[in-house]
Structures are given as C-alpha cells and as structure tokens.
mmCIF file with all atom_site columns, C-alpha atoms in Angstrom:
data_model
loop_
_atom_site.group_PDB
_atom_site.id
_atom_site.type_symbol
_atom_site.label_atom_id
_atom_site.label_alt_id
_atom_site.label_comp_id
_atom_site.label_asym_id
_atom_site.label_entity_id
_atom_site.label_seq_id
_atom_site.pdbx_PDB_ins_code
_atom_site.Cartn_x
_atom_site.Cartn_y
_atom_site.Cartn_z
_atom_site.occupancy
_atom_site.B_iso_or_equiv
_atom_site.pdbx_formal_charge
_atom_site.auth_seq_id
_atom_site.auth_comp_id
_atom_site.auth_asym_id
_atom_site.auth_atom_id
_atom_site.pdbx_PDB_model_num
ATOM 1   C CA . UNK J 1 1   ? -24.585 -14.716 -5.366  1.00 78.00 ? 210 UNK J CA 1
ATOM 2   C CA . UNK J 1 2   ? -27.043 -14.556 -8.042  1.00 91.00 ? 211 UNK J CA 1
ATOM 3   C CA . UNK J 1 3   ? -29.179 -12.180 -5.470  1.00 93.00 ? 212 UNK J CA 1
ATOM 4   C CA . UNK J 1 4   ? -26.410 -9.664  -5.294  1.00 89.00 ? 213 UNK J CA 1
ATOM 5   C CA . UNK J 1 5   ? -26.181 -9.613  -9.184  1.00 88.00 ? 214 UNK J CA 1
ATOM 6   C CA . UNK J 1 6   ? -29.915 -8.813  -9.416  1.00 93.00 ? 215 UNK J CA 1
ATOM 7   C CA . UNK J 1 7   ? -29.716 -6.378  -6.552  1.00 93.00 ? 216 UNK J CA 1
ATOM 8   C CA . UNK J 1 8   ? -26.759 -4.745  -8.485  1.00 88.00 ? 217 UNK J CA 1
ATOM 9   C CA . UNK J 1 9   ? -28.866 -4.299  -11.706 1.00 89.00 ? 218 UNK J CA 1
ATOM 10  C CA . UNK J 1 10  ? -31.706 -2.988  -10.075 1.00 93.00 ? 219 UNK J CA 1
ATOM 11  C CA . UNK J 1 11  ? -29.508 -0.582  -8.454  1.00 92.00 ? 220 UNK J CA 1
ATOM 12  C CA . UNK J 1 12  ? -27.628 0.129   -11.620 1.00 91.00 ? 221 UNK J CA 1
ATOM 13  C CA . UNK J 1 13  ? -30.710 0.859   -13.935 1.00 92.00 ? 222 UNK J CA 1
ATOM 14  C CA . UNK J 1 14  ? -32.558 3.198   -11.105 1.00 94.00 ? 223 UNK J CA 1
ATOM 15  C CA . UNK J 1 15  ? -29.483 5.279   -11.008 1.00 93.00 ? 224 UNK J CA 1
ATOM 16  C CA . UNK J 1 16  ? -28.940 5.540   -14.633 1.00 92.00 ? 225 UNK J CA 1
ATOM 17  C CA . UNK J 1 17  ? -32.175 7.350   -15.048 1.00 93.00 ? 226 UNK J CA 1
ATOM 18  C CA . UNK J 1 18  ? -30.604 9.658   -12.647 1.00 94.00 ? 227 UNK J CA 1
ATOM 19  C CA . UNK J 1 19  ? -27.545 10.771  -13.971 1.00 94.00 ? 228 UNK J CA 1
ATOM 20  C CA . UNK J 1 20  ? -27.027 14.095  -15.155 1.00 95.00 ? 229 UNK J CA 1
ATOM 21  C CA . UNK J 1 21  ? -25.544 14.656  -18.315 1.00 95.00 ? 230 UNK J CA 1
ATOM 22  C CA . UNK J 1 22  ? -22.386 16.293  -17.619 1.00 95.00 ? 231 UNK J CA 1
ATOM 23  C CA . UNK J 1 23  ? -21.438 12.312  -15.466 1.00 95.00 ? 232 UNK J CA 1
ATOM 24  C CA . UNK J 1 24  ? -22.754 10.370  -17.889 1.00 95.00 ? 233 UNK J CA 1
ATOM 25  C CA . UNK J 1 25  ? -19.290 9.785   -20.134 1.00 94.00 ? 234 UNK J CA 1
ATOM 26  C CA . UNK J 1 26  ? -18.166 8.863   -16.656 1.00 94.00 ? 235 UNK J CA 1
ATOM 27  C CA . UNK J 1 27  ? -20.765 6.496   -16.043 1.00 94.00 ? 236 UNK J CA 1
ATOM 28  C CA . UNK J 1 28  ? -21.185 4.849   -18.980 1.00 93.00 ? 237 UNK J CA 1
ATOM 29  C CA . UNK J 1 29  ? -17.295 4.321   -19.398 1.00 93.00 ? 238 UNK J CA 1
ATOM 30  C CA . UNK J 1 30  ? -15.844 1.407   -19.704 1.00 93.00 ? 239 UNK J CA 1
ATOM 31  C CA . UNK J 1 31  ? -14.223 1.615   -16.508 1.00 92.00 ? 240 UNK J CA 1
ATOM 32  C CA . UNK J 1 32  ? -17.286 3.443   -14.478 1.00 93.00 ? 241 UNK J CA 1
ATOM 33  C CA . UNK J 1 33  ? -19.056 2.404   -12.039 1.00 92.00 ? 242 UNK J CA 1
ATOM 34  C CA . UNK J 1 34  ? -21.340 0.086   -13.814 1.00 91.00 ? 243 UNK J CA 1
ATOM 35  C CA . UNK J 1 35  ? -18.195 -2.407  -13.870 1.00 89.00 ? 244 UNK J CA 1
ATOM 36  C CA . UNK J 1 36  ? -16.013 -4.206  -11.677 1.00 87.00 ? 245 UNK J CA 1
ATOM 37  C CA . UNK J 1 37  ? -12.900 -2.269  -13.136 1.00 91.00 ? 246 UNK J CA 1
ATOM 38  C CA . UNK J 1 38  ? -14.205 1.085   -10.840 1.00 94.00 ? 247 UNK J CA 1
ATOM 39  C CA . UNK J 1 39  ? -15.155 -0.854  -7.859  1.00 92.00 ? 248 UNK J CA 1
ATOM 40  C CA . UNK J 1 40  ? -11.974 -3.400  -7.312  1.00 92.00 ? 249 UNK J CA 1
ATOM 41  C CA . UNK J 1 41  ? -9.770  -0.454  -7.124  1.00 94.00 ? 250 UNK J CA 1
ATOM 42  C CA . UNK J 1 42  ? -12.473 1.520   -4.731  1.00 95.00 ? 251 UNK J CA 1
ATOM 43  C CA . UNK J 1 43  ? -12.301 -1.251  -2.510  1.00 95.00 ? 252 UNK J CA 1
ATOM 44  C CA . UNK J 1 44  ? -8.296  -1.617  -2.800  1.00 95.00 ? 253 UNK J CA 1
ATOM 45  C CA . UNK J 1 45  ? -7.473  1.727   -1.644  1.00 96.00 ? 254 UNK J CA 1
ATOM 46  C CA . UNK J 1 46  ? -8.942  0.307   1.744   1.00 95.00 ? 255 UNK J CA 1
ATOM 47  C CA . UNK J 1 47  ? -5.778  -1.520  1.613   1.00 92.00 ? 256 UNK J CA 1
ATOM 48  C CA . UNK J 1 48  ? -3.543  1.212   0.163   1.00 94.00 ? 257 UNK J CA 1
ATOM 49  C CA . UNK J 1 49  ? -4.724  3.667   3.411   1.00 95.00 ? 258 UNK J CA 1
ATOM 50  C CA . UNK J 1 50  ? -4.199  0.510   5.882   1.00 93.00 ? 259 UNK J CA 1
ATOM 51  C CA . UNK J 1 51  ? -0.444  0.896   4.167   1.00 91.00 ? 260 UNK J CA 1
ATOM 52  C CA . UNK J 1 52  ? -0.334  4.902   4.822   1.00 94.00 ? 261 UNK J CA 1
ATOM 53  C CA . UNK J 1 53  ? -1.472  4.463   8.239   1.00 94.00 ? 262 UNK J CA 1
ATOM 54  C CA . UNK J 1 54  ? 1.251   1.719   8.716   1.00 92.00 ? 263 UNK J CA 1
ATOM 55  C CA . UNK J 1 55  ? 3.743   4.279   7.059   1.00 92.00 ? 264 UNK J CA 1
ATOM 56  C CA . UNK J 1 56  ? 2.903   7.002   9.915   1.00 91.00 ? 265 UNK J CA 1
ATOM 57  C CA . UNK J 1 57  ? 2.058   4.987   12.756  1.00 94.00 ? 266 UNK J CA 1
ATOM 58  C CA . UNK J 1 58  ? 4.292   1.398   12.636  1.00 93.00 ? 267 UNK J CA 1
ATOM 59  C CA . UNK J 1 59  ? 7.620   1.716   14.392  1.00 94.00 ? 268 UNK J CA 1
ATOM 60  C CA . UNK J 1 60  ? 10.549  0.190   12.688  1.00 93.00 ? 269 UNK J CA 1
ATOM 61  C CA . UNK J 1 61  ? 11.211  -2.800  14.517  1.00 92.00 ? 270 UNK J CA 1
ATOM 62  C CA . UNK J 1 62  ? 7.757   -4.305  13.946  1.00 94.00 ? 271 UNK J CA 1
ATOM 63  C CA . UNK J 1 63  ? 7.587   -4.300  9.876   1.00 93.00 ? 272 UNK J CA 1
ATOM 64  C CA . UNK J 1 64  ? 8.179   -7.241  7.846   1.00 94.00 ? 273 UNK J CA 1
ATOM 65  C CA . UNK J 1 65  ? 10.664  -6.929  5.529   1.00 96.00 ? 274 UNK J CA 1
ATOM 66  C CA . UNK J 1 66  ? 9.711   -9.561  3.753   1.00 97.00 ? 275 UNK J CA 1
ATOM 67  C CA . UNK J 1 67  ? 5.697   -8.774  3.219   1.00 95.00 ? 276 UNK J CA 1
ATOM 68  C CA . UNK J 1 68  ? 6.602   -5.578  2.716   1.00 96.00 ? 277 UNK J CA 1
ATOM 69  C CA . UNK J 1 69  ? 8.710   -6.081  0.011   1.00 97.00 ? 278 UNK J CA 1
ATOM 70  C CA . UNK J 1 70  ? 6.610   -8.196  -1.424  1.00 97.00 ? 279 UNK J CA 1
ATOM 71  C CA . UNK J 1 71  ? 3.497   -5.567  -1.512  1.00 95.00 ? 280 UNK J CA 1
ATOM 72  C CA . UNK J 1 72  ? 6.046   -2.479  -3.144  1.00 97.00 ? 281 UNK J CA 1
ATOM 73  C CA . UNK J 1 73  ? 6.728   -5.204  -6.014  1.00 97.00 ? 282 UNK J CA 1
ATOM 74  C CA . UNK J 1 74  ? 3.081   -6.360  -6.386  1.00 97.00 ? 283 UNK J CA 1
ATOM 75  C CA . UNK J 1 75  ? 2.226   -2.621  -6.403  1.00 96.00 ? 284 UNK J CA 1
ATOM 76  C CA . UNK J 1 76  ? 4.777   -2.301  -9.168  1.00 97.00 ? 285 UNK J CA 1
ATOM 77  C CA . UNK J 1 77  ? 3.601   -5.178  -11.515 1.00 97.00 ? 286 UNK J CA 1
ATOM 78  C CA . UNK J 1 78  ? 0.007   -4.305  -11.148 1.00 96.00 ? 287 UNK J CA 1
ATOM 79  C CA . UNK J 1 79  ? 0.519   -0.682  -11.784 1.00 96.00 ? 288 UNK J CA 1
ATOM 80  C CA . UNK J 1 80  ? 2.498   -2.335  -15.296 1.00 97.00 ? 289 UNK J CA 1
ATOM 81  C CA . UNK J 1 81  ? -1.007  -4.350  -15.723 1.00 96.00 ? 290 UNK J CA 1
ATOM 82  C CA . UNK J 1 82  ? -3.505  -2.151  -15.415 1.00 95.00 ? 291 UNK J CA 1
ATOM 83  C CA . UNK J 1 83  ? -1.489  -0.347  -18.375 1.00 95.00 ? 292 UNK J CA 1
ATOM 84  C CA . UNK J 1 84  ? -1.520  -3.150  -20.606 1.00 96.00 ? 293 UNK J CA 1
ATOM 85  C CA . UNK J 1 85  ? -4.948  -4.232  -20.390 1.00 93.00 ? 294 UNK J CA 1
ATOM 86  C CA . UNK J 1 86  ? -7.744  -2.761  -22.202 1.00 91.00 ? 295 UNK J CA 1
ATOM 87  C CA . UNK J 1 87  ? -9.201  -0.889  -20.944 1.00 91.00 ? 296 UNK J CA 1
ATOM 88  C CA . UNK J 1 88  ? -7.007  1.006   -19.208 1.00 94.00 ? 297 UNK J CA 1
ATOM 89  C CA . UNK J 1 89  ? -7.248  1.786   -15.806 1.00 94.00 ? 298 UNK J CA 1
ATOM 90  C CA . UNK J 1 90  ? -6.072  5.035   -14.191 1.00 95.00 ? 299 UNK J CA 1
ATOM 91  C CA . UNK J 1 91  ? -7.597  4.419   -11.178 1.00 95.00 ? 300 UNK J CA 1
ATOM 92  C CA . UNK J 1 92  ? -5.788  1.092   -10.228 1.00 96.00 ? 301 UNK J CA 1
ATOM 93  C CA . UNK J 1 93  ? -2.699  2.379   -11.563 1.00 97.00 ? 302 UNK J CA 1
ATOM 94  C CA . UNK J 1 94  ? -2.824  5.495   -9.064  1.00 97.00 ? 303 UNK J CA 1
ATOM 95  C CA . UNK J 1 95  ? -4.092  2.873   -6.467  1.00 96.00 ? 304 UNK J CA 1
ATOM 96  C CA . UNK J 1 96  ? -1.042  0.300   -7.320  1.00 97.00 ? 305 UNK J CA 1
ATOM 97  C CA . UNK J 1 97  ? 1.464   2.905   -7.589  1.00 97.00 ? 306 UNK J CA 1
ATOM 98  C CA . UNK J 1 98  ? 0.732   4.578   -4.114  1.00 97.00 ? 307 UNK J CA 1
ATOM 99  C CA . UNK J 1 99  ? 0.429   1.045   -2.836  1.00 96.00 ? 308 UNK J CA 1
ATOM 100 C CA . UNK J 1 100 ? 4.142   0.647   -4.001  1.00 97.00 ? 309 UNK J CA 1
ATOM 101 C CA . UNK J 1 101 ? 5.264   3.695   -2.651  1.00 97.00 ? 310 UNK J CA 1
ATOM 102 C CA . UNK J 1 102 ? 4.266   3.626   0.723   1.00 96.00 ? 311 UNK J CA 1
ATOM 103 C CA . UNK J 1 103 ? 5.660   -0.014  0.883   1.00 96.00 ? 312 UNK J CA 1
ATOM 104 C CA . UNK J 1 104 ? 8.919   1.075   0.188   1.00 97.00 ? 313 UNK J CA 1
ATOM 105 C CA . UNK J 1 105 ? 9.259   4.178   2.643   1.00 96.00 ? 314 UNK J CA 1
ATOM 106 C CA . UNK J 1 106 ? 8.181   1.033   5.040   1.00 96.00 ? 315 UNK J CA 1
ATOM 107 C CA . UNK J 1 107 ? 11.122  -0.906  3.895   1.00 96.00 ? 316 UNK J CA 1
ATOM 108 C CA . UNK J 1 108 ? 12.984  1.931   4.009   1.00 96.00 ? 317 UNK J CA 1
ATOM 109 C CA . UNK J 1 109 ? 12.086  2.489   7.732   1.00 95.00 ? 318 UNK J CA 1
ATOM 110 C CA . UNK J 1 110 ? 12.827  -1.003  8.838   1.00 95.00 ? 319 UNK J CA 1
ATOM 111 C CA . UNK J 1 111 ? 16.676  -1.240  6.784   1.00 96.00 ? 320 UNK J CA 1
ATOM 112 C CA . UNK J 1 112 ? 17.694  2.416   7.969   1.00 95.00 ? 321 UNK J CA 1
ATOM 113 C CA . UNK J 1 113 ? 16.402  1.235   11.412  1.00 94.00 ? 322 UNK J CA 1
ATOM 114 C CA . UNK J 1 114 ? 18.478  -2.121  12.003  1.00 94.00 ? 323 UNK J CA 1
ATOM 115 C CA . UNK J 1 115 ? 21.532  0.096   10.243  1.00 94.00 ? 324 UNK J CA 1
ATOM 116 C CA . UNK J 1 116 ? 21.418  2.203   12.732  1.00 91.00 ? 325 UNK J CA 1
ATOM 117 C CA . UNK J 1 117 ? 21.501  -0.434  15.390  1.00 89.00 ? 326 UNK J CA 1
ATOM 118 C CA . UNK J 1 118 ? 24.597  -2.206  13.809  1.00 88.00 ? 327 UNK J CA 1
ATOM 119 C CA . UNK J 1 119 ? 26.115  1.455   13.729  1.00 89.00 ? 328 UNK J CA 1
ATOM 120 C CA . UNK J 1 120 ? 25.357  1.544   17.426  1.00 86.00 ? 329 UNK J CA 1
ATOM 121 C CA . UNK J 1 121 ? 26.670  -2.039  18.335  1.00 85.00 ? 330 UNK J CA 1
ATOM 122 C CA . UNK J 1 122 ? 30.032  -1.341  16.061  1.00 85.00 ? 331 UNK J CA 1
ATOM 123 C CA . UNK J 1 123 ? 30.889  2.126   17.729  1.00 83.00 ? 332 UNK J CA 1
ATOM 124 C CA . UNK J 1 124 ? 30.544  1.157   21.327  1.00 80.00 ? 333 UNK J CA 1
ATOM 125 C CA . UNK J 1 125 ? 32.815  -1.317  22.858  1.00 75.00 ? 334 UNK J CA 1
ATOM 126 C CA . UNK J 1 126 ? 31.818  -4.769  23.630  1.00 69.00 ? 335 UNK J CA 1
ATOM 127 C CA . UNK J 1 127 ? 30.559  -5.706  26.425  1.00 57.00 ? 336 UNK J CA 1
ATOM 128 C CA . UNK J 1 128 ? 29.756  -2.189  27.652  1.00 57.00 ? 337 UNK J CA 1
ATOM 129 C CA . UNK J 1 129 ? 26.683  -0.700  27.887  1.00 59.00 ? 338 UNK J CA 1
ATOM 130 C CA . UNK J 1 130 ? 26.403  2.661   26.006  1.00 58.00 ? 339 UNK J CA 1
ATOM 131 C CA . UNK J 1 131 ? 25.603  4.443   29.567  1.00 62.00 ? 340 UNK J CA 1
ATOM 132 C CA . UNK J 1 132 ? 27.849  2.918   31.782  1.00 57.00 ? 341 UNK J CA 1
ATOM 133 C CA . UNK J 1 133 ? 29.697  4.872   34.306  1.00 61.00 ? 342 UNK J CA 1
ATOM 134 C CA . UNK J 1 134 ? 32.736  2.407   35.325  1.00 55.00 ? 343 UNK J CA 1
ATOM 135 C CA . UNK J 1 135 ? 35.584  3.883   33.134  1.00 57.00 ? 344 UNK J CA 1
ATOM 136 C CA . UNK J 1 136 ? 37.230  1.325   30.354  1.00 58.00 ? 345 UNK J CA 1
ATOM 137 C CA . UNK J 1 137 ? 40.574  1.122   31.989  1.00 58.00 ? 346 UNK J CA 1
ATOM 138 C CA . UNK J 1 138 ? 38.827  -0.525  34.875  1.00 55.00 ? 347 UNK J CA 1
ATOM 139 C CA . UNK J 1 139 ? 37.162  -2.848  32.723  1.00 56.00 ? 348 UNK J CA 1
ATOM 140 C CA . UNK J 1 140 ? 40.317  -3.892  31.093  1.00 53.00 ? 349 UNK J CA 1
ATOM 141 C CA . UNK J 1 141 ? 41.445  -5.178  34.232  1.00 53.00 ? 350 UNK J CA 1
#
C-alpha cells in the first residue's frame, strides 16, 4: 500500500504544476481531487449506473425487495451524512441521492408487479386458466 501512496503523490505534485488557474480553487479544495472525498464518490457512481442500468433493463420478478430497499435507505442516510460532515460534499450527496432514487423506482417495479399478479389471480376464477376455452357452466359440473 505504501507504493500506491507514493505513486499518488508523485502523481499529485506533477499535475499541480499543471493546473491552470481558472481549476485551481477546484483542485486545491477541500473536496478535490487531491483527497479521498472526490475520488470515493467517483468510484461510487460505478455503483449508482450498475443501479440505472438495473432500473431499465431488470424485469420485475427478478429484484430483491429486500436489497433493494435496503440500498434506497442507505442512499438516504448517506445523502443526510455527507451534509453533516465537514466538509461538505455535493458530489456524494448527488451520488447518494440518485443512488436512492433509482432504488426506489426498483422497488416500485417489483410491488406494482406482484400487485398486479394478485389482481390477476383475484379476478379470474379458481382453478381456471385465464385462456381457457371450456365454458364455466361446464366446469361447475
């Protein structure tokens, strides 16, 4: 680990030289990318787009309710941190909040889904499949 660290500062002072002024509030902020509070939320949106491509591309019946809730209230709470620690950061905020967001259109997906199934199994009569062609006073019988 201690390589990395060294590799980082070598990168870090080669590319401050190189800055031009009108990025260096930016990269000298306390939340630029000379600290770890720029590049853990960088590398969280990885998981945030993993989400979005779950939200366009997952059908229903596969989600987990339960992970999924969990993720829309982690995104919540960490979204509340990264308000209440100094300094603040935007960026993990935006990437907490979308994280959040896209969780719960997943729940949403997976609920509306097995509602509509119930809604299916209550309106057609049991024992009957929803395309059969024997009439019901036959089946009665």
């Amino acid at each position: 680990m201690r390589l990395f660290s060294l590799l980082y500062g070598v990168v870090v002072r080669n590319v401050d030289r190189r800055v031009p002024a009108p990025l260096r509030p930016f990269w000298t902020s306390p939340t630029g990318p000379q600290t770890v509070f720029f590049w853990g939320p960088v590398f969280k949106w990885s998981v945030v787009l993993a989400g979005l491509g779950d939200v366009l591309n997952r059908q229903p019946h596969l989600i987990s309710k339960k992970q999924t809730l969990v993720l829309a209230l982690s995104g919540v709470l960490w979204s509340r941190w990264s308000m209440v620690i100094r300094p603040r950061n935007y960026n993990y905020m935006a990437c907490n909040a979308v994280m959040s967001a896209s969780q719960v259109v997943l729940l949403w997906r997976s609920i509306s889904n097995d509602l509509v199934k119930v809604w299916q199994d209550f309106r057609s009569p049991r024992g009957v499949e929803p395309n059969s062609t024997v009439p019901l006073s036959k089946q009665d019988h």
